[in-house]
Coordinates of C-alpha atoms and ligand atoms in Angstrom, one line a residue:
X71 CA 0.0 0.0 0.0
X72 CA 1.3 3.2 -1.2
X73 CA 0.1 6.9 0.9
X74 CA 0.8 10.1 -0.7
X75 CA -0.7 13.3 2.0
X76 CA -2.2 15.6 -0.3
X77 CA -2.4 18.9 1.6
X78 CA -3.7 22.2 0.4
X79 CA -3.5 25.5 2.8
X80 CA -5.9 28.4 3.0
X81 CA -4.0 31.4 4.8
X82 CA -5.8 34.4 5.9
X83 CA -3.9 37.8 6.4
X84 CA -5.2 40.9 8.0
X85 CA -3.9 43.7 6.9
X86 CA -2.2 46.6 8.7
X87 CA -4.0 49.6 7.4
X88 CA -5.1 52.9 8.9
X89 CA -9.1 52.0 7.8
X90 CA -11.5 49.0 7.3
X91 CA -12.1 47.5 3.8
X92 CA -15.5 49.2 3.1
X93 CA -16.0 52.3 5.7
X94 CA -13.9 54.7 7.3
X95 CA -13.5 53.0 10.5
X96 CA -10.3 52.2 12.6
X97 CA -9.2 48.8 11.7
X98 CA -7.3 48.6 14.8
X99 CA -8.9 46.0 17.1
X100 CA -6.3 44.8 19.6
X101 CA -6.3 45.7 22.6
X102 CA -9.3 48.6 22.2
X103 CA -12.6 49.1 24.2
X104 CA -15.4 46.3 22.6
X105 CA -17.5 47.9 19.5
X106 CA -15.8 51.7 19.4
X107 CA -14.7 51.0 16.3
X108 CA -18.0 50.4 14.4
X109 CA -20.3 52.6 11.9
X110 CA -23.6 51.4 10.1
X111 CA -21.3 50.2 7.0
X112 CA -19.9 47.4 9.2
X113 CA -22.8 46.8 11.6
X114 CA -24.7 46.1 8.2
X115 CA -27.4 48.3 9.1
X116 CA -30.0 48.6 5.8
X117 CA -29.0 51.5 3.2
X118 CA -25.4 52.2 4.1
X119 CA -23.2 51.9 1.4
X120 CA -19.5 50.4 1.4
X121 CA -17.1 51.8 -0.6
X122 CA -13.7 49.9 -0.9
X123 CA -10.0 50.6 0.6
X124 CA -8.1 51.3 -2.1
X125 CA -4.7 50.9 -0.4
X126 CA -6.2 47.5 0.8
X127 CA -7.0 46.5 -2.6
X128 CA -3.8 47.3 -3.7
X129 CA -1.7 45.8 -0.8
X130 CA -3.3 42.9 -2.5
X131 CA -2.5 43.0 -5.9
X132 CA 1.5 43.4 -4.2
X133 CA 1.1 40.5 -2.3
X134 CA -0.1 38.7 -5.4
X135 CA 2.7 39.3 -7.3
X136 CA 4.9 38.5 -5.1
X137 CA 3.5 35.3 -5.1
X138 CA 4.2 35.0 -8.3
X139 CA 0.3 35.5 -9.2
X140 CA -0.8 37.4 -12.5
X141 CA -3.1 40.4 -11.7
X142 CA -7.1 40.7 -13.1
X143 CA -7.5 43.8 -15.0
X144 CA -11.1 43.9 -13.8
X145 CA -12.4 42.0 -10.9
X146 CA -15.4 42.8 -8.3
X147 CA -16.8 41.8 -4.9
X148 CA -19.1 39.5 -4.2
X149 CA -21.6 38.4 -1.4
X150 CA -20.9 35.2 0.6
X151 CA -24.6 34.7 1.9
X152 CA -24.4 32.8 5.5
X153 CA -25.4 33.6 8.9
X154 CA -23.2 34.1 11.8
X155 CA -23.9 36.6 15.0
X156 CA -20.3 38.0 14.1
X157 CA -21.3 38.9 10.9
X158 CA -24.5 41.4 11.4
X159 CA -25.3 41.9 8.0
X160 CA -25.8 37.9 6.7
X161 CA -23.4 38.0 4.0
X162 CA -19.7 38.6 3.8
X163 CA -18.1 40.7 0.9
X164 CA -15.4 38.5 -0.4
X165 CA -14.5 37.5 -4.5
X166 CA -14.8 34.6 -6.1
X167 CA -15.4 34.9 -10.2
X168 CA -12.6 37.4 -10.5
X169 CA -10.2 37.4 -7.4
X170 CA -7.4 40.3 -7.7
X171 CA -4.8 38.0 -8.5
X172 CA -4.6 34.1 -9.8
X173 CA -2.3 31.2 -10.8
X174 CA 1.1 31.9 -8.4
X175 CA 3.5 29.3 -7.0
X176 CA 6.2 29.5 -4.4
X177 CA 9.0 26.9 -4.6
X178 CA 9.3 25.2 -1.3
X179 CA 12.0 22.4 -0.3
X180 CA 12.8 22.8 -4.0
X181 CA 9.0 21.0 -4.7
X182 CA 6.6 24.0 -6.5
X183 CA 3.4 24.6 -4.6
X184 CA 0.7 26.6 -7.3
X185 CA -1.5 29.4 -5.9
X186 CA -4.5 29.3 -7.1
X187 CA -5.2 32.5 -6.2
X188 CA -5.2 35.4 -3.7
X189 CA -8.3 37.3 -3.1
X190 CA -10.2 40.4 -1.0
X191 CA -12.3 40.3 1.6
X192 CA -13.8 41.6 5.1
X193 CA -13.3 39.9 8.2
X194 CA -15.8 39.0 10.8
X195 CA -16.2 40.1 14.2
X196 CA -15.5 38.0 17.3
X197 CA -17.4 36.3 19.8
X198 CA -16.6 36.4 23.0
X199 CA -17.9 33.0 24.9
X200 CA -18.2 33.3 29.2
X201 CA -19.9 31.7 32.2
X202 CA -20.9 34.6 34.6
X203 CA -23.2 33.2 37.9
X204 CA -23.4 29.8 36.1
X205 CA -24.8 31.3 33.2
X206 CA -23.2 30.7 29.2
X207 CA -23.3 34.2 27.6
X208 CA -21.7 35.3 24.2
X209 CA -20.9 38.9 24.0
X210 CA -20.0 39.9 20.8
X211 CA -17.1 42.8 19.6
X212 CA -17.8 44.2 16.2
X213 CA -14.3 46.0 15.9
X214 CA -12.7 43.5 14.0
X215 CA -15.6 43.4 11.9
X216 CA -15.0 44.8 8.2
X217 CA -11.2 45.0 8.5
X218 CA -9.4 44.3 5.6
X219 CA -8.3 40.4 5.0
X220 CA -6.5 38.7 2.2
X221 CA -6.9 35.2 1.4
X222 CA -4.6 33.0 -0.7
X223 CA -5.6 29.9 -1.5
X224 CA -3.1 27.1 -2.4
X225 CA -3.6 23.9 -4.9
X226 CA -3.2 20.4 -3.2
X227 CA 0.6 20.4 -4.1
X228 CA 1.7 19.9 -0.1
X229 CA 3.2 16.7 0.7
X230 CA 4.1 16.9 4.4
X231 CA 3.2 18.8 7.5
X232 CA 6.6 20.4 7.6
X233 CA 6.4 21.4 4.0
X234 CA 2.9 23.1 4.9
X235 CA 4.8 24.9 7.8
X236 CA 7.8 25.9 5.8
X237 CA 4.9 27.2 3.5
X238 CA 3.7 29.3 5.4
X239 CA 7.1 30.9 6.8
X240 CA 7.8 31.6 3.4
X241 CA 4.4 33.7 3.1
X242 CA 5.0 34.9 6.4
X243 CA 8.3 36.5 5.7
X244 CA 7.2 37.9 2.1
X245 CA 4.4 39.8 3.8
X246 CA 6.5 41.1 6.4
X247 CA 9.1 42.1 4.0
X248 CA 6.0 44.1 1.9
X249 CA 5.1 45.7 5.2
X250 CA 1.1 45.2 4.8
X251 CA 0.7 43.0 7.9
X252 CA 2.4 41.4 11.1
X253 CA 1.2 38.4 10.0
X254 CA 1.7 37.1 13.4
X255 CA -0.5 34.0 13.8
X256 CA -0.6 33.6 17.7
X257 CA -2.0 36.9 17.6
X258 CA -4.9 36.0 14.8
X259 CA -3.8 38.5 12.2
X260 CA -2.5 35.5 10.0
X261 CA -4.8 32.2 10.2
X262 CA -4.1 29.1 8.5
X263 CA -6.6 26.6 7.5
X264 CA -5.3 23.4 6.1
X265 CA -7.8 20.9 4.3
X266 CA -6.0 17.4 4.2
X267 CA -6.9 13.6 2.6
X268 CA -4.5 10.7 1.6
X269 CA -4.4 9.4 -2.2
X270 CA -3.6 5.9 -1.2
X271 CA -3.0 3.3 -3.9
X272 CA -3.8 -0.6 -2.4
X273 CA -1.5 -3.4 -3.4
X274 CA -4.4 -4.9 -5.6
X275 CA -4.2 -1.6 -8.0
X276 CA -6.4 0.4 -6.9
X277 CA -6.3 3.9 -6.2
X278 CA -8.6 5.6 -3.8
X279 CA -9.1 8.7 -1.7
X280 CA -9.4 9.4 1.9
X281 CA -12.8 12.3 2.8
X282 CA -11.1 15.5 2.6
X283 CA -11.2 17.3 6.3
X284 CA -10.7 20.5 6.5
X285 CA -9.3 22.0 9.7
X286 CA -10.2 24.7 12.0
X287 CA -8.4 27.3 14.8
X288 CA -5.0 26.4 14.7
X289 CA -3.1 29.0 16.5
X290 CA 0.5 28.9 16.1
X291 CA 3.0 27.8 13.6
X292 CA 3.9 24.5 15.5
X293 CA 0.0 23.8 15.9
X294 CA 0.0 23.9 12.3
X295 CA 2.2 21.2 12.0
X296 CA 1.0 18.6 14.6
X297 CA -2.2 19.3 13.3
X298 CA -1.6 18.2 9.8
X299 CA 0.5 15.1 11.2
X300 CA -2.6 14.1 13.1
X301 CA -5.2 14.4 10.6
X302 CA -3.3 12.2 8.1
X303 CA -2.5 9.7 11.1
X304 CA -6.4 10.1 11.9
X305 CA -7.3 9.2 7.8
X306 CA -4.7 6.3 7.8
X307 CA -6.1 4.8 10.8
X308 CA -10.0 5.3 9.8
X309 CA -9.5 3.6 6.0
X310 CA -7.6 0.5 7.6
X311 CA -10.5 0.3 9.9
X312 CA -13.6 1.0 7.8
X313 CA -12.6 1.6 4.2
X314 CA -14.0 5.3 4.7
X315 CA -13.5 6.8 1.1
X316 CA -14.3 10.0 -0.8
X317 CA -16.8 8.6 -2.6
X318 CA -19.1 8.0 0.3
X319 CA -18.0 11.3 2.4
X320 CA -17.0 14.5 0.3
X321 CA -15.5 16.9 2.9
X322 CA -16.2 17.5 7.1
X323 CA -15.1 20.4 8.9
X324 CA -12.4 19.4 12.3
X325 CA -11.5 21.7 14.9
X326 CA -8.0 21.5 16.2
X327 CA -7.9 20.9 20.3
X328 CA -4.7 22.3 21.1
X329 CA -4.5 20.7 24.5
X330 CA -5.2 17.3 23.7
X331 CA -3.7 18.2 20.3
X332 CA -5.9 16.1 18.5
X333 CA -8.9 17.1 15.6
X334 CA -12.5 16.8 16.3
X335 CA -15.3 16.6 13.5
X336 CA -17.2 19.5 13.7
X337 CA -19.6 19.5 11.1
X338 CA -20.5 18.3 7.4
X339 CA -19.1 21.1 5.1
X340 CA -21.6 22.7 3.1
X341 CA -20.5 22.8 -0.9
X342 CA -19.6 26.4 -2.8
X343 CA -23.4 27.0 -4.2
X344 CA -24.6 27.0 -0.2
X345 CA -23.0 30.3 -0.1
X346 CA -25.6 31.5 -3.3
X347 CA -22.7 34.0 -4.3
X348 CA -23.9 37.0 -6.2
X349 CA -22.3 40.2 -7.4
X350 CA -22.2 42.9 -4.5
X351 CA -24.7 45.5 -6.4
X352 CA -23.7 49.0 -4.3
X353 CA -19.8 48.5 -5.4
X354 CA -18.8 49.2 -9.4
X355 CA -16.1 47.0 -10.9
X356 CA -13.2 47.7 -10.4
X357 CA -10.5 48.6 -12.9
X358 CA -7.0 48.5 -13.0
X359 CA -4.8 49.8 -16.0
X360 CA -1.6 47.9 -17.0
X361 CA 0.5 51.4 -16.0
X362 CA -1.4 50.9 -12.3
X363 CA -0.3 47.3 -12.3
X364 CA 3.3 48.1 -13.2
X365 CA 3.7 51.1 -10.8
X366 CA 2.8 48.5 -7.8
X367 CA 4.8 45.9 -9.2
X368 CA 7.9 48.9 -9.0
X369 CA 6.7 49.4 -5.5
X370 CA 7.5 45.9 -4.6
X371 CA 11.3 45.6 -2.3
X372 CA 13.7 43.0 -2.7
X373 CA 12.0 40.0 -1.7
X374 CA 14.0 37.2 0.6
X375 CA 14.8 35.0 -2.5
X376 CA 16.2 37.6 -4.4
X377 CA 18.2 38.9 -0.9
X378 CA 19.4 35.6 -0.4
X379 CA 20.8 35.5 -3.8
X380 CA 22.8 38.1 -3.8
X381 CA 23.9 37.9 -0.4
X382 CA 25.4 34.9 -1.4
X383 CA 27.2 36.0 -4.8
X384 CA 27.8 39.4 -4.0
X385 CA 28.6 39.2 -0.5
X386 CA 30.0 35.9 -0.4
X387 CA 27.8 34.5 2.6
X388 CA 27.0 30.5 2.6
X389 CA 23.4 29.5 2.0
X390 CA 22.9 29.2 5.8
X391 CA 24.3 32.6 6.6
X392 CA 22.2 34.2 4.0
X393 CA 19.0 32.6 5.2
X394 CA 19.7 33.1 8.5
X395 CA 19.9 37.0 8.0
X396 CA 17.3 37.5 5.6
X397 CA 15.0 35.3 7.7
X398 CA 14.4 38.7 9.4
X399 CA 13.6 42.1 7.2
X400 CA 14.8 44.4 9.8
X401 CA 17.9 42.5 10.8
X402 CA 18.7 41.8 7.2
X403 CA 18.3 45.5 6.8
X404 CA 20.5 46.9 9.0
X405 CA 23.0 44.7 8.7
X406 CA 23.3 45.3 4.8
X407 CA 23.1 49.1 5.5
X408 CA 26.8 48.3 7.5
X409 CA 27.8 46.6 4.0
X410 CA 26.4 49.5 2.2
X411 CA 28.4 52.1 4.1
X412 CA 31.6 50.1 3.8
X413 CA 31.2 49.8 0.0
X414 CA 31.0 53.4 -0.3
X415 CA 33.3 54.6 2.0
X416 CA 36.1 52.3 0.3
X417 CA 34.5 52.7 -3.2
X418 CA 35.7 49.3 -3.8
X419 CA 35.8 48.7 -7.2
X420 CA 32.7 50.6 -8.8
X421 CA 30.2 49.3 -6.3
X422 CA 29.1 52.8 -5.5
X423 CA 27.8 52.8 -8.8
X424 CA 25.2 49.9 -8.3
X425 CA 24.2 50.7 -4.6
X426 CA 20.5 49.9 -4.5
X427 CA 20.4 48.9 -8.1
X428 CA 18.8 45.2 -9.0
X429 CA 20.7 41.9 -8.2
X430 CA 20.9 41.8 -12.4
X431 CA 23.4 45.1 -12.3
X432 CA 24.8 43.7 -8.8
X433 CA 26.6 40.2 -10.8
X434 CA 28.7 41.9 -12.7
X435 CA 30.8 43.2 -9.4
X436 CA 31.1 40.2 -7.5
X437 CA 34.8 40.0 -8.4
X438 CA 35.8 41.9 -4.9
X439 CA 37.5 40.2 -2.2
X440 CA 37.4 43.4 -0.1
X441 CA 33.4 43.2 0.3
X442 CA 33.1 39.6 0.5
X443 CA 35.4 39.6 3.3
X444 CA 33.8 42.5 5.3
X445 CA 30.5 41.2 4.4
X446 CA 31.4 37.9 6.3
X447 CA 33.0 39.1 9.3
X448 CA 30.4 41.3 9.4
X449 CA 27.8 38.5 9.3
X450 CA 29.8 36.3 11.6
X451 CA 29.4 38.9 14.3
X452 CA 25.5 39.6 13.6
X453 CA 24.9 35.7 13.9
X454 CA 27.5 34.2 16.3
X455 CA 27.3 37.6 19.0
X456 CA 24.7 40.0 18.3
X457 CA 22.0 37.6 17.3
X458 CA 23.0 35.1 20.5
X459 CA 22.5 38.2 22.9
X460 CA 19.4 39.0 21.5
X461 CA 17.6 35.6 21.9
X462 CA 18.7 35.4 24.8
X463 CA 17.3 39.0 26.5
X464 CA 14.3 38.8 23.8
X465 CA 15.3 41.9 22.6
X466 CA 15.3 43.3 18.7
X467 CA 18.1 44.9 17.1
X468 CA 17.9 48.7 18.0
X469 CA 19.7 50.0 14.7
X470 CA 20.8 53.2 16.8
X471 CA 23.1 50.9 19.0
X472 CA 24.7 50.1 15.7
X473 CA 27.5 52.3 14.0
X474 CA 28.9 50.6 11.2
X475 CA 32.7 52.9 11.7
X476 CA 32.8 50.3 14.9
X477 CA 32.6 47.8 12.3
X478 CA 35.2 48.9 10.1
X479 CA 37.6 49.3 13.0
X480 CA 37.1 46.2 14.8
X481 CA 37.3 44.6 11.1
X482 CA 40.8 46.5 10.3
X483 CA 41.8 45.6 13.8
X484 CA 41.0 41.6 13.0
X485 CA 42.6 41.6 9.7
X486 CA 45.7 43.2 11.4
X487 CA 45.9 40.5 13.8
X488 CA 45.5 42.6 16.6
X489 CA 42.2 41.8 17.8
X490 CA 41.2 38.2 18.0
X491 CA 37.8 36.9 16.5
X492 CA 37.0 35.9 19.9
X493 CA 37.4 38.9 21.4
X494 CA 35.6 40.7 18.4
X495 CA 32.7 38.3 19.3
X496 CA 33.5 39.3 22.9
X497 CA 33.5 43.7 22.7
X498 CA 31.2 44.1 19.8
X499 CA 28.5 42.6 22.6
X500 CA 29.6 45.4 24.7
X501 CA 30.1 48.2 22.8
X502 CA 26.3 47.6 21.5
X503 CA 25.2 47.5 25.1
X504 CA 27.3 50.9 25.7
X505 CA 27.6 52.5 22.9
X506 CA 31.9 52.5 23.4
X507 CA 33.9 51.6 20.4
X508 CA 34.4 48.4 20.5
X509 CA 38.5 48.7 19.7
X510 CA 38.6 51.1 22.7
X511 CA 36.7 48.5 24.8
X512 CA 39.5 45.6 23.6
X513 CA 42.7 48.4 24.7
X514 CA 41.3 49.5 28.0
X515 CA 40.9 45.1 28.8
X516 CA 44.3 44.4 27.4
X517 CA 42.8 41.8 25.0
X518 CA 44.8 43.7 22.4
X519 CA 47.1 40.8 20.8
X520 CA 50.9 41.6 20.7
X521 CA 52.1 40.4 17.5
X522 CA 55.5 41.9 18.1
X523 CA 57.9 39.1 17.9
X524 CA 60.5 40.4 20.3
X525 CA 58.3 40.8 23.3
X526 CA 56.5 37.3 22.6
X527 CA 60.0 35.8 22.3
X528 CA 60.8 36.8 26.2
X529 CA 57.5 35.5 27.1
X530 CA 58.6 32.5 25.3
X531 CA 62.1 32.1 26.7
X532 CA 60.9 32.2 29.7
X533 CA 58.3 29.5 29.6
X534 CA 60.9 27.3 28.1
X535 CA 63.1 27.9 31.3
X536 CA 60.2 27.4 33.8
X537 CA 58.8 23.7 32.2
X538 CA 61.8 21.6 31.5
X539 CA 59.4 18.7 31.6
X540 CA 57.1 20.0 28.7
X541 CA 60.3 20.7 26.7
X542 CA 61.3 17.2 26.9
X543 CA 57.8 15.9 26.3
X544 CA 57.8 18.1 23.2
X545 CA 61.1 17.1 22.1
X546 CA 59.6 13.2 22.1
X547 CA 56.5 14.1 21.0
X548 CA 56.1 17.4 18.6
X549 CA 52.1 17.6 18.8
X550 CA 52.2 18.5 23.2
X551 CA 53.1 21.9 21.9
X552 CA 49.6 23.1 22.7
X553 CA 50.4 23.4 26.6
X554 CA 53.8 25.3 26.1
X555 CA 51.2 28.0 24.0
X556 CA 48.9 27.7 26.7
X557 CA 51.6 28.7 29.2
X558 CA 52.5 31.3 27.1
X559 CA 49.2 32.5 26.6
X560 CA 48.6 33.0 30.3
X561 CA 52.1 34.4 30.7
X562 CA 50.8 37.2 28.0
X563 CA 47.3 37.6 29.8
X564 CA 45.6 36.0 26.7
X565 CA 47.5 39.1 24.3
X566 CA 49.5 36.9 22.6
X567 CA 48.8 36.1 19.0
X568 CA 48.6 32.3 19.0
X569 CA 49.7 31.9 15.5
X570 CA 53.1 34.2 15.9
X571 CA 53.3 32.6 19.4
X572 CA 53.9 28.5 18.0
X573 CA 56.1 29.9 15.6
X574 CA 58.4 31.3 18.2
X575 CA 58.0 28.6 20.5
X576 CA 59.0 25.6 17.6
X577 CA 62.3 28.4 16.3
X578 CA 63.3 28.8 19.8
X579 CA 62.7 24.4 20.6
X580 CA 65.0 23.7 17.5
Ligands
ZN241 ZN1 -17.3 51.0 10.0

């Protein structure tokens, strides 16, 4: 028996702008007093009239092709008729005909996932479910009610729970890098709803097809991924036992319980016509020209594939040290502005020329060693020292505590040999937590490194004099050098360059 997951995800994103998608309201809903935020647009009260968020519309069309999506010319809203208390007026504007944006793909663990498309909508309000002097009440907070949300629907082309999760990091970091949402899914303004069955082919040649099950109010990136591993455990288990197929059941709705972390059936999912979708009559079609389209597809940054790219053949970083930094816009940011500076400040080569240009103009300077190696110091000390300290006091880089001169120094002071790249590691910690430069910091510790032959010389003569037995050990057996530079190290208070410090040691032991 041969069982192939066929996964397909639908994400939600709220978007971060100033207004809802069809009135004038606040969209901010966090953390703000229950229904302030409401007018008779998204209370659905009879005769007021949406009009649409431009931005939010085209925040949309960006995310869409960044995805890789082609933009609709023309496209329009829709009603989604269905009843909910957190949707007052019965219908939800949403579009299905004509979405913004269709046919994307994002290449994931090197395996293509299509996007079927990305589309506009409204989101709902929230209930609130309590017990209050052992009564059940639901209190319902229309703020969040009308605010701008993005869906993007994938085709079946996930194979594996971590390939859904890796999905949706991808997503995630694209959106943050376009600035149009948090998409922070503990917090609700990114929602993921995975809908799952098995293809499973029997050893008598057959091939059938578990129920699809579509899953429910999973709240965080790991829930994601347990989910998905227990619904396709779940399928598995229920064919061997009863031959459930697709045929017989087309599609049930599961909530996730994230304590027991296990899916329950919720209900038998209603099919697309349930929804009786119409066009939304009160909103005009609406139009983009190709000029439009082009002038949001110029307003699009340099997304973390292309990043990674030239981090690796311009700067010179490995594949892990370039997704590492770019996993993060802000930290990828600041540390290329160091990069930036440098370039220019050593007009190395004619780099200044193609500062901020595309990665096309960028490959035709990736001859210079200078960069490359500033480039990965550089990164060496955002990953290995700045990047430990901050996980460790949960902070995020302040880009004022950074001043890319420091960087230059501490660099020239590396490549001079008289700074170790331990103690780089060490001071650049400090001088970010006190703003000293980070050389000065190294002097006023003595962790400079004397490199000066003569002095290390004494240093050595006289460890040769105090351990007669480690010269004779040596003399039998070359390799115990290691504790005669040891003694000299502590002789030099650490100062010592190691390197010049063996040399001197194996002249003098001749
Ligand atoms: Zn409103």
């Amino acid at each position: 028996m041969k069982v192939t997951p066929i996964i397909g995800l639908e994400v939600h994103v709220e978007l971060r702008t100033q207004s809802k998608m069809f009135c004038s309201c606040s969209a901010t809903h966090f953390h703000v007093e229950a229904n302030t935020n409401t007018c008779p647009v998204c209370l659905g009260l009879p005769g007021a009239l949406p009009v649409p968020n431009s931005t939010a519309c085209e925040w949309c069309i960006k995310l869409g092709i960044a995805l890789g999506c082609t933009p609709n010319l023309t496209s329009f809203f829709e009603r989604k008729n269905y009843f909910y208390p957190d949707l007052a007026k019965g219908y939800q504007l949403t579009q299905f005909e004509k979405p913004f944006v269709v046919n994307g793909k994002l290449v994931i663990d090197g395996q293509e996932i299509r996007i079927n498309r990305a589309h506009m909508e409204e989101d709902t309000g929230k209930s609130i479910h309590l017990t209050t002097s052992g009564q059940d009440l639901t209190l319902i907070d229309y703020n969040r009610c009308g605010v701008p949300l993005v869906e993007i629907v994938s085709e079946p082309d996930i194979t594996s729970a971590q390939m859904a999760k890796n999905y949706l990091l991808k997503i995630q970091q694209i959106i943050r890098y376009l600035g149009i949402s948090d998409a922070d899914i503990e917090k609700g303004s990114m929602r993921c709803e995975p809908t799952i069955n098995l293809k499973i082919e029997t050893d008598d040649g057959q091939t059938v097809y578990t129920p699809l099950a579509e899953i429910k109010n999973v709240a965080s990136l790991t829930g994601v991924q347990i989910a998905i591993d227990f619904e396709l455990n779940r399928q598995l288990e229920e064919f061997k036992q009863t031959g459930e197929t697709k045929s017989k059941t087309n599609k049930t709705t599961r909530g996730w319980d994230a304590d027991k972390n296990q899916t329950f059936l919720q209900r038998e999912k209603e099919g697309s016509s349930d929804y009786r979708y119409f066009p939304e009559p009160d909103i005009p079609y609406i139009n983009f020209t190709q000029a439009e389209i082009d002038a949001i597809k110029a307003s699009i940054p340099e997304l973390p594939d292309q990043k990674i790219e030239k981090y690796k053949t311009v700067y010179g970083l490995s594949d892990y040290d370039a997704q590492t930094i770019t996993a993060d816009f802000s930290f990828a940011n600041i540390y290329e502005s160091i990069i930036i500076d440098y370039i220019y400040k050593n007009k190395v080569n004619d780099l200044t020329k193609i500062v901020g240009k595309s990665l096309k103009d960028l490959v035709g300077f990736t001859d210079s060693a200078k960069v490359k190696d500033f480039a990965k110091f550089t990164a060496n000390l955002f990953l290995g020292a700045i990047k430990t300290h901050l996980n460790e006091t949960g902070e995020d880089l302040d880009q004022s505590k950074i001043n890319s001169q420091f960087f230059f120094d501490l660099f020239t002071a590396v490549s001079n040999s008289e700074i170790s790249a331990t103690v780089a590691k060490q001071v650049i910690i400090e001088s970010y937590q006190t703003g000293e430069h980070p050389v000065e910091i190294a002097k006023s510790k003595g962790l400079i490194q004397v490199s000066d032959s003569g002095e290390i010389e004494k240093i050595a003569t006289e460890v040769i004099t105090n351990n007669p037995k480690a010269v004779e050990d040596y003399k039998k057996n070359p390799m115990s050098i290691g504790f005669l530079i040891g003694q000299l190290m502590k002789a030099s208070r650490g100062s010592a360059n190691p390197v010049i410090a063996k040399n001197i040691l194996e002249k003098l032991l001749k």
